[in-house]
PDB file of C-alpha atoms and ligand atoms in Angstrom:
ATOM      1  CA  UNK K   1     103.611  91.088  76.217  1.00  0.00           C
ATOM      2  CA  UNK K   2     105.698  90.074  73.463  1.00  0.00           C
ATOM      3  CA  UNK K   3     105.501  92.698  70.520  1.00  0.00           C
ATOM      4  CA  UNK K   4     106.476  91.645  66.935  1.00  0.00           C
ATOM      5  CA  UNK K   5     107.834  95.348  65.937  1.00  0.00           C
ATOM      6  CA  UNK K   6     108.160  95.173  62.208  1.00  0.00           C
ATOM      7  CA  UNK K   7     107.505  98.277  60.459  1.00  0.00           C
ATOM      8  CA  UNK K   8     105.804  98.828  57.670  1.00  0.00           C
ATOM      9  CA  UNK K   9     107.449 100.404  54.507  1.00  0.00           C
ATOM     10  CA  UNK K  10     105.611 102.846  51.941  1.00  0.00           C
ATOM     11  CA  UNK K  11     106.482 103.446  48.422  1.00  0.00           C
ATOM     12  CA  UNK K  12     105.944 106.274  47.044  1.00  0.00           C
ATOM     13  CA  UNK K  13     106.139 107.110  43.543  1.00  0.00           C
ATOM     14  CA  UNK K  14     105.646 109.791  41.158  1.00  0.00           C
ATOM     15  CA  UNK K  15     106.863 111.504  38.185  1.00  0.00           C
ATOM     16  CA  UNK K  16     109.329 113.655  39.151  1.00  0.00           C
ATOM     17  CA  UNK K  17     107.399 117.392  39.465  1.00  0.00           C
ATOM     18  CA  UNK K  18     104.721 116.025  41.396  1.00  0.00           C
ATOM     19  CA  UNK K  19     105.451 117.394  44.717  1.00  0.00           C
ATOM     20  CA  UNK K  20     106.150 113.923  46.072  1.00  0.00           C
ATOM     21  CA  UNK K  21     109.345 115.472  48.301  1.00  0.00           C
ATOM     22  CA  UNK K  22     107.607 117.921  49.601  1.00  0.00           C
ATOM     23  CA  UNK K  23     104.548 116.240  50.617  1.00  0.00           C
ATOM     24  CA  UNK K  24     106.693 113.103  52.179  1.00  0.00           C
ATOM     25  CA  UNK K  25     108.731 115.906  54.146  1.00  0.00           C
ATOM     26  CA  UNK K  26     105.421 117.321  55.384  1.00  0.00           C
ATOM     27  CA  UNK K  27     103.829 113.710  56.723  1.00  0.00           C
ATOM     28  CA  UNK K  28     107.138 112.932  57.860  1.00  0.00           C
ATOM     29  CA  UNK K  29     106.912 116.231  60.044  1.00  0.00           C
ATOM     30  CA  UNK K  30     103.401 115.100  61.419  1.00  0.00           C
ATOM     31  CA  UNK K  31     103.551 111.802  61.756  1.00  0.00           C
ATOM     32  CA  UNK K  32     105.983 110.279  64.457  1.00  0.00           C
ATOM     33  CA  UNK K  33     107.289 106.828  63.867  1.00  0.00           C
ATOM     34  CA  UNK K  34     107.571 106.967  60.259  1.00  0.00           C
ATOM     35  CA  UNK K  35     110.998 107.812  58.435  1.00  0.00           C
ATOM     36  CA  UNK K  36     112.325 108.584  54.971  1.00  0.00           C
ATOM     37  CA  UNK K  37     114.697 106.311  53.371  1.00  0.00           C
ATOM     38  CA  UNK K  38     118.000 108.476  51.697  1.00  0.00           C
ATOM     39  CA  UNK K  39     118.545 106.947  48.360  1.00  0.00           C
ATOM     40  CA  UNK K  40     122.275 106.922  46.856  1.00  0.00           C
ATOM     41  CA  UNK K  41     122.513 108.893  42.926  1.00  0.00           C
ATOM     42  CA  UNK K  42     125.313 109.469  40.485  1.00  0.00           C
ATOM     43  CA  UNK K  43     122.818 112.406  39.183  1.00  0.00           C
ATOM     44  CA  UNK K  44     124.319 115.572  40.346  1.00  0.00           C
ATOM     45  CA  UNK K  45     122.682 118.110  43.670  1.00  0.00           C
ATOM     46  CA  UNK K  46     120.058 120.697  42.134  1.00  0.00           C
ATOM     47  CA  UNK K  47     120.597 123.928  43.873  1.00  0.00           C
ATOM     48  CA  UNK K  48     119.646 123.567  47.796  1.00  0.00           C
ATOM     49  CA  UNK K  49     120.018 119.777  47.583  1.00  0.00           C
ATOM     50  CA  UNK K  50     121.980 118.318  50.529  1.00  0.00           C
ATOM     51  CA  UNK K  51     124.065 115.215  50.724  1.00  0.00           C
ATOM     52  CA  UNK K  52     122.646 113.307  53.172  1.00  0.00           C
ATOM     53  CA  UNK K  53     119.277 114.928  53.118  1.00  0.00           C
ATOM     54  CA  UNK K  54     118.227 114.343  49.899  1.00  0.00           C
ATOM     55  CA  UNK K  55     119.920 111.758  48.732  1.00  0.00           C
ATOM     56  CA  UNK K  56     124.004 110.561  49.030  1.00  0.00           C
ATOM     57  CA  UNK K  57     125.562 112.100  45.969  1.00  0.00           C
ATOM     58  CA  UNK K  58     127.953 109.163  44.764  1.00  0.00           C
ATOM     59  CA  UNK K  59     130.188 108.933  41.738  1.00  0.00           C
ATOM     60  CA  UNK K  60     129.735 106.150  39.029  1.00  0.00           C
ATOM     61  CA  UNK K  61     132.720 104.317  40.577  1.00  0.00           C
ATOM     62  CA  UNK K  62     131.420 104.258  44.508  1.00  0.00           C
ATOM     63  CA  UNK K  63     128.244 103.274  43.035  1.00  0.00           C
ATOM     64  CA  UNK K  64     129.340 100.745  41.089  1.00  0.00           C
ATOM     65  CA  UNK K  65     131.318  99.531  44.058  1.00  0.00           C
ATOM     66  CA  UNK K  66     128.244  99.482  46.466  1.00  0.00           C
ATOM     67  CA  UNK K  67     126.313  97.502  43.676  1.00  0.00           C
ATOM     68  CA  UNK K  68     129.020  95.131  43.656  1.00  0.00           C
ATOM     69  CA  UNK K  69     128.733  94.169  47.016  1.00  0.00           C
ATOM     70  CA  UNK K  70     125.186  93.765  47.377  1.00  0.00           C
ATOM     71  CA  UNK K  71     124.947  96.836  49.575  1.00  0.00           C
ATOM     72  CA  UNK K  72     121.538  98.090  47.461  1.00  0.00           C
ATOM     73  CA  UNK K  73     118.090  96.610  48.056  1.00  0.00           C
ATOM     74  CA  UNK K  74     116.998  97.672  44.379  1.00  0.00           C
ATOM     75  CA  UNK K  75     118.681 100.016  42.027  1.00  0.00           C
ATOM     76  CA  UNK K  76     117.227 101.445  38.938  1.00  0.00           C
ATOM     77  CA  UNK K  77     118.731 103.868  35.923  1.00  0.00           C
ATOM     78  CA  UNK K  78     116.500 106.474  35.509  1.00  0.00           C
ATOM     79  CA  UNK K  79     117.120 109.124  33.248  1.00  0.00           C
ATOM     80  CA  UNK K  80     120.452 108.288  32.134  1.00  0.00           C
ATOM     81  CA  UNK K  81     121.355 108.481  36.136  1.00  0.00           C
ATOM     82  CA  UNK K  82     121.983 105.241  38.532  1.00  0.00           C
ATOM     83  CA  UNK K  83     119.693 105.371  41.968  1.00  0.00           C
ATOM     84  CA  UNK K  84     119.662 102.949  44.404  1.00  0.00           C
ATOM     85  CA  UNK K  85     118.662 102.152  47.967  1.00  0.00           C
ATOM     86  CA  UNK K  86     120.721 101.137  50.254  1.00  0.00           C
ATOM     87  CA  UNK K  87     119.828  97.900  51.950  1.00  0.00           C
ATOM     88  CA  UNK K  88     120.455  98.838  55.724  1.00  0.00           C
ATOM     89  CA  UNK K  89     118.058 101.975  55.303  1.00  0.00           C
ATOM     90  CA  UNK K  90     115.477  99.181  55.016  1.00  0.00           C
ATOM     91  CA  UNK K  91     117.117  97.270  58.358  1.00  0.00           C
ATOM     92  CA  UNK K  92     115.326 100.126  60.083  1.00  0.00           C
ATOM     93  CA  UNK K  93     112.309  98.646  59.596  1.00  0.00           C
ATOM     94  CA  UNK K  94     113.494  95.785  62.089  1.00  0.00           C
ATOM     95  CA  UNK K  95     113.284  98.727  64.603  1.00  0.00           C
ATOM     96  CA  UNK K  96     109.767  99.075  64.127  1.00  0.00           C
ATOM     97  CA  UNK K  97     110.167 102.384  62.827  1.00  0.00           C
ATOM     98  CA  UNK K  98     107.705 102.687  59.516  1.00  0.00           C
ATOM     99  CA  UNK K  99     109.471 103.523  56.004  1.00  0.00           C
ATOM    100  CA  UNK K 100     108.928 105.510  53.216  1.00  0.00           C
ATOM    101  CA  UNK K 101     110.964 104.910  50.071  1.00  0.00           C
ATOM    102  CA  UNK K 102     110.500 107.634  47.388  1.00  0.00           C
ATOM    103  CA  UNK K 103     111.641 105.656  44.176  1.00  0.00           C
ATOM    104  CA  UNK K 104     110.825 104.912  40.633  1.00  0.00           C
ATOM    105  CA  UNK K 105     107.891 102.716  39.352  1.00  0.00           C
ATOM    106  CA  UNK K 106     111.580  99.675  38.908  1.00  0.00           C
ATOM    107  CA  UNK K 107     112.422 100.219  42.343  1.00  0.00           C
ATOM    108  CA  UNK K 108     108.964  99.296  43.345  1.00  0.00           C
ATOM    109  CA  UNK K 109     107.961  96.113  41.402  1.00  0.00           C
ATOM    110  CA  UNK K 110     111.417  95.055  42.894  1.00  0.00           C
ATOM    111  CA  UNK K 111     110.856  96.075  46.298  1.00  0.00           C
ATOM    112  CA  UNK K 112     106.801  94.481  45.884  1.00  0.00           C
ATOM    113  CA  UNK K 113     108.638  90.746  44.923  1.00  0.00           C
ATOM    114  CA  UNK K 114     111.109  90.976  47.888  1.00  0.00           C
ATOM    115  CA  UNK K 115     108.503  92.254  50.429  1.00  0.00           C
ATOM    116  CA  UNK K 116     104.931  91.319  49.344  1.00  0.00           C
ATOM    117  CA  UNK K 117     103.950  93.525  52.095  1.00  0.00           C
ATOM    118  CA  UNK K 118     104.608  96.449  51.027  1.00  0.00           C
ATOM    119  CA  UNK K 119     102.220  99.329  50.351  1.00  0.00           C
ATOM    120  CA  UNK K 120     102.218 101.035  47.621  1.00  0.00           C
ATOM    121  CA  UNK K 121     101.038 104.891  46.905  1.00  0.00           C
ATOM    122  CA  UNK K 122     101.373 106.611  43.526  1.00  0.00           C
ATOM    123  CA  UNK K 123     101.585 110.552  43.929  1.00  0.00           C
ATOM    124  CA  UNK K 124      99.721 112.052  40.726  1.00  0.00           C
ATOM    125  CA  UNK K 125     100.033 115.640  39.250  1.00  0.00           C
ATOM    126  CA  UNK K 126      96.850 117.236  38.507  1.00  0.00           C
ATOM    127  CA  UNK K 127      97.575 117.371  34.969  1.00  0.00           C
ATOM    128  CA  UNK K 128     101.114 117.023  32.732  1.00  0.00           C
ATOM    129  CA  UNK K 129     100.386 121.210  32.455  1.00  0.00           C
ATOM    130  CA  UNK K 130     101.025 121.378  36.083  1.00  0.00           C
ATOM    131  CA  UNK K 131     104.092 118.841  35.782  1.00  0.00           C
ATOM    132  CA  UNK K 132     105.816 120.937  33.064  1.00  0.00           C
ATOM    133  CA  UNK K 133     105.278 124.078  34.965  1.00  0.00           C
ATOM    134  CA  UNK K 134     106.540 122.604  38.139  1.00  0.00           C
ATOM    135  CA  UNK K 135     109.864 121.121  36.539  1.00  0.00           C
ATOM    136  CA  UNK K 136     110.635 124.697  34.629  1.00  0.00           C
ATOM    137  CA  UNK K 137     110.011 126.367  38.125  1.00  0.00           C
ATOM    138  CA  UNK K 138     112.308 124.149  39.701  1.00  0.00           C
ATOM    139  CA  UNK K 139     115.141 124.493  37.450  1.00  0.00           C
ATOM    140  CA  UNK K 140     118.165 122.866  37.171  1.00  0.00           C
ATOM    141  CA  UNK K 141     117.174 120.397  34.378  1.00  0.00           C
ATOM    142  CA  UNK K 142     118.395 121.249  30.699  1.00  0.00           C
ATOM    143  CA  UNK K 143     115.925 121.377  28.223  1.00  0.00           C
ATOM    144  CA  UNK K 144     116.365 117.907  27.239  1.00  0.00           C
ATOM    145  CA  UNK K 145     116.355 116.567  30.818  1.00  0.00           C
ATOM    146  CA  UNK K 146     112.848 118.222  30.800  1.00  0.00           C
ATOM    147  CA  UNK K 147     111.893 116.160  28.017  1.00  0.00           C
ATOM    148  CA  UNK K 148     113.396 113.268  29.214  1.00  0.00           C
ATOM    149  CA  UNK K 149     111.446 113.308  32.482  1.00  0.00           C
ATOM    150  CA  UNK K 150     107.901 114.437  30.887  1.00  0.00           C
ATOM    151  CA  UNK K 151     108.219 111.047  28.743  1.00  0.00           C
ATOM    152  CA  UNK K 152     109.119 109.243  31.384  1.00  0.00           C
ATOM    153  CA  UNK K 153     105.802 110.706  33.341  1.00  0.00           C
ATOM    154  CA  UNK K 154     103.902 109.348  30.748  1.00  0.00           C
ATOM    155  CA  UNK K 155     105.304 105.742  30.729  1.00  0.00           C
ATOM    156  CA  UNK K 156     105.250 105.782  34.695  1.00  0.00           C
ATOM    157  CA  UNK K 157     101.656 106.828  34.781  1.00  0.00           C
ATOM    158  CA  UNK K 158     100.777 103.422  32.898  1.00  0.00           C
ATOM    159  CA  UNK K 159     102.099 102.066  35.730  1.00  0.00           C
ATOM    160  CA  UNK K 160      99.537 102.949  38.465  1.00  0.00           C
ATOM    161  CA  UNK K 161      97.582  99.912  38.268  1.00  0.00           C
ATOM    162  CA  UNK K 162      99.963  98.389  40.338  1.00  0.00           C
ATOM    163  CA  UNK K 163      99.809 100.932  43.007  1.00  0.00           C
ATOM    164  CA  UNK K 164      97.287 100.506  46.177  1.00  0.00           C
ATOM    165  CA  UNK K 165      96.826 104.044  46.572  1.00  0.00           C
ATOM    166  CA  UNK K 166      96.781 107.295  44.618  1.00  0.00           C
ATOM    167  CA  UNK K 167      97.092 110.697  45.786  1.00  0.00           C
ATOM    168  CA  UNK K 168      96.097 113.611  43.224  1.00  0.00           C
ATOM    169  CA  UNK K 169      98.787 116.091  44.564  1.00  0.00           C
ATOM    170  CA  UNK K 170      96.621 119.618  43.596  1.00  0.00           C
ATOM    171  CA  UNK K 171      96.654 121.151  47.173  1.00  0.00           C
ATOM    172  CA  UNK K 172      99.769 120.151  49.245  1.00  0.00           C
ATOM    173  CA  UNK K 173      97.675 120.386  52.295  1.00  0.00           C
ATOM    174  CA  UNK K 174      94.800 118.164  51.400  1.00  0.00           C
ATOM    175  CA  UNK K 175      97.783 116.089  49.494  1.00  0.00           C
ATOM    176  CA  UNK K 176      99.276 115.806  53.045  1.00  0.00           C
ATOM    177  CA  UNK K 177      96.209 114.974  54.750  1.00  0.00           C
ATOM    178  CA  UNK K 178      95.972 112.081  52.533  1.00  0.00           C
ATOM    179  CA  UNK K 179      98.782 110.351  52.184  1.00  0.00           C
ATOM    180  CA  UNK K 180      98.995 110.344  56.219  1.00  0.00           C
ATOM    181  CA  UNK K 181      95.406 109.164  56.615  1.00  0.00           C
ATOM    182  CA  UNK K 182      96.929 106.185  54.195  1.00  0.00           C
ATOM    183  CA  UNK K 183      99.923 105.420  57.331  1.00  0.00           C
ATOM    184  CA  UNK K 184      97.230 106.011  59.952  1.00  0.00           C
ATOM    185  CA  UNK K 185      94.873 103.188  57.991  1.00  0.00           C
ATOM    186  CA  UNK K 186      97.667 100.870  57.050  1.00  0.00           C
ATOM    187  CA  UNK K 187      98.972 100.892  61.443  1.00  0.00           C
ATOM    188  CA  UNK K 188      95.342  99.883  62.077  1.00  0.00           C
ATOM    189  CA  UNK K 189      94.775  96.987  59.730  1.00  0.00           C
ATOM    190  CA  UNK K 190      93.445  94.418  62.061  1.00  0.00           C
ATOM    191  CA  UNK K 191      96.382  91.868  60.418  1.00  0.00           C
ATOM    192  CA  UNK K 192      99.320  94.077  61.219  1.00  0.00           C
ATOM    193  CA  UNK K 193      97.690  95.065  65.048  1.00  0.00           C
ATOM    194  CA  UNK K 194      97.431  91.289  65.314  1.00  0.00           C
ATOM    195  CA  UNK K 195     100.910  90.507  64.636  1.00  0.00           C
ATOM    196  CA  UNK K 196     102.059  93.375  66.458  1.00  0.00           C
ATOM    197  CA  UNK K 197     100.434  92.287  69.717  1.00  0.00           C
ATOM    198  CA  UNK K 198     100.890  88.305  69.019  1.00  0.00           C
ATOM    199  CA  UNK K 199     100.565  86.521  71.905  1.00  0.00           C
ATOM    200  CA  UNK K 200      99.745  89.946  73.544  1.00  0.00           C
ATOM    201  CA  UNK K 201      96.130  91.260  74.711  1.00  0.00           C
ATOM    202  CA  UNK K 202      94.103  91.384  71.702  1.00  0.00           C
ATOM    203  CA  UNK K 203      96.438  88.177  69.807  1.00  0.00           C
ATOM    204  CA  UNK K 204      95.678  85.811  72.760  1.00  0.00           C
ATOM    205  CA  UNK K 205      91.981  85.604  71.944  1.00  0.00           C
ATOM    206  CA  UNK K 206      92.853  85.533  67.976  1.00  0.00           C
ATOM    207  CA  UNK K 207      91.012  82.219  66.921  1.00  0.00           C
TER     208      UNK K 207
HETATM  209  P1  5GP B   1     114.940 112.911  40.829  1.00  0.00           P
HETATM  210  O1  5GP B   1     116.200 112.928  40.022  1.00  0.00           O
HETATM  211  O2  5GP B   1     113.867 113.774  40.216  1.00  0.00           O
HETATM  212  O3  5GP B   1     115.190 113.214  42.288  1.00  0.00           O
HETATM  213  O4  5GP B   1     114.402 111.427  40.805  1.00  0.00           O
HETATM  214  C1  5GP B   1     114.178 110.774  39.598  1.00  0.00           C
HETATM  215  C2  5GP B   1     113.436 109.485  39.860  1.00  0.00           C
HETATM  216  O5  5GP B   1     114.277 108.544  40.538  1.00  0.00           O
HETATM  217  C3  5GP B   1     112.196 109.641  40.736  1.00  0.00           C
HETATM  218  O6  5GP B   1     111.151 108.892  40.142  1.00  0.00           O
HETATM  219  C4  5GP B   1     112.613 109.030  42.032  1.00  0.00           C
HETATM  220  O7  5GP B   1     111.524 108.484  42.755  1.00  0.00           O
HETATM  221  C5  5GP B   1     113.529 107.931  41.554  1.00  0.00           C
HETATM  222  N1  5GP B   1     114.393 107.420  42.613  1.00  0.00           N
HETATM  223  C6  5GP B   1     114.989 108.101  43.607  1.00  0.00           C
HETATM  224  N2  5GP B   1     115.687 107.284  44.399  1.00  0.00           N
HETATM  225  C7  5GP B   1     115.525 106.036  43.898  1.00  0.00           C
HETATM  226  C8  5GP B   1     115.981 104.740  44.303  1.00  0.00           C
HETATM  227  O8  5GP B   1     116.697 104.554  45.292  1.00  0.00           O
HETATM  228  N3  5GP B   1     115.588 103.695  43.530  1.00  0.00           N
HETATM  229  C9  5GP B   1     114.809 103.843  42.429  1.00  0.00           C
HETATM  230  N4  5GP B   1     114.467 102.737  41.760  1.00  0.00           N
HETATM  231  N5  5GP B   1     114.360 105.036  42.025  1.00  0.00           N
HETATM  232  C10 5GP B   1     114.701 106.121  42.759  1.00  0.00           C
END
């Protein structure tokens, strides 16, 4: 049976407090067959961050570099800081494996023009109280940085219009069972089980 393995790839954005990490770590964790794309930043680790994990910690320079040679499928400045994702984390989806890329609301009109396919999931705080008591808890933002990213919540939240999906991230568990119910959906759209199985039991008859 020939199988057309394309994955799918997930965007998932959010103001930055809204629990998006954690709640991608935890569908990553339950789901199999779905992986997380590591962007590359010039911002610098926040205490328990891991290079690697989180994200590649790059200077300006190697950043600059990487840009330069095309290595980034989209890159955005956000909050005075360069991010960008690196083009063969996306190659993965040739694999089949399913993505999720946890980037700005740039990163994703970009990534929606270059792969109309896309899916797209907004993560939403219950409120911008819970926001700005989830970024002082977190620390390792200066005052300003705080401010910086609460305005930026605000502009990005006019933004969810373009999103397919929103989550309201209030209880990380029900959060969780959300956001996976939208991968579980997405695998059984009758298009993307048609493709997949093209020419295949179920394609054969398609028509
Ligand atoms: P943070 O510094 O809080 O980890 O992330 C700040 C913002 O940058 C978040 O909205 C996050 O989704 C976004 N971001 C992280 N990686 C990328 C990326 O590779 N591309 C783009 N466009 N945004 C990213």
């Amino acid at each position: 049976m020939a199988r057309n393995k394309q994955g799918i790839l997930f965007v998932v954005s959010a103001p930055s407090g809204a629990g998006k990490t954690t709640l991608v770590n935890k569908v990553i964790a339950a789901l199999p067959g779905v992986g997380l794309s590591v962007s590359c930043t010039t911002r610098p680790p926040r205490p328990g961050e891991q290079t690697g994990v989180d994200y590649s910690f790059i200077s300006r320079d190697e950043f600059t570099a990487m840009e330069q040679a095309g290595k980034f499928m989209e890159w955005a400045r956000v909050h005075g800081d360069l991010y960008g994702t690196p083009r063969a984390n996306v190659e993965r989806l040739k694999d089949g494996e399913d993505l999720i890329l946890e980037i700005d609301t740039q990163g994703a009109r970009e990534i929606r023009k270059v792969f109309p396919e896309s899916v797209l999931i907004f993560i939403l705080p219950p409120s911008l109280e819970v926001l700005r008591g989830r970024l002082q808890a977190r620390g390792g933002d200066s005052e300003e940085a705080m401010a910086a990213r609460l305005h930026n919540a605000q502009k990005e939240l006019d933004q969810i219009a373009r999103y397919d999906y929103i989550v309201v991230n209030a209880e990380i568990e029900e959060a969780t069972r959300e956001l996976a119910s939208i991968i579980t959906a997405e695998r059984c759209k009758t298009a993307r089980v048609l493709e997949r199985e093209k020419g295949g039991t179920y394609g054969a008859n398609n028509g």
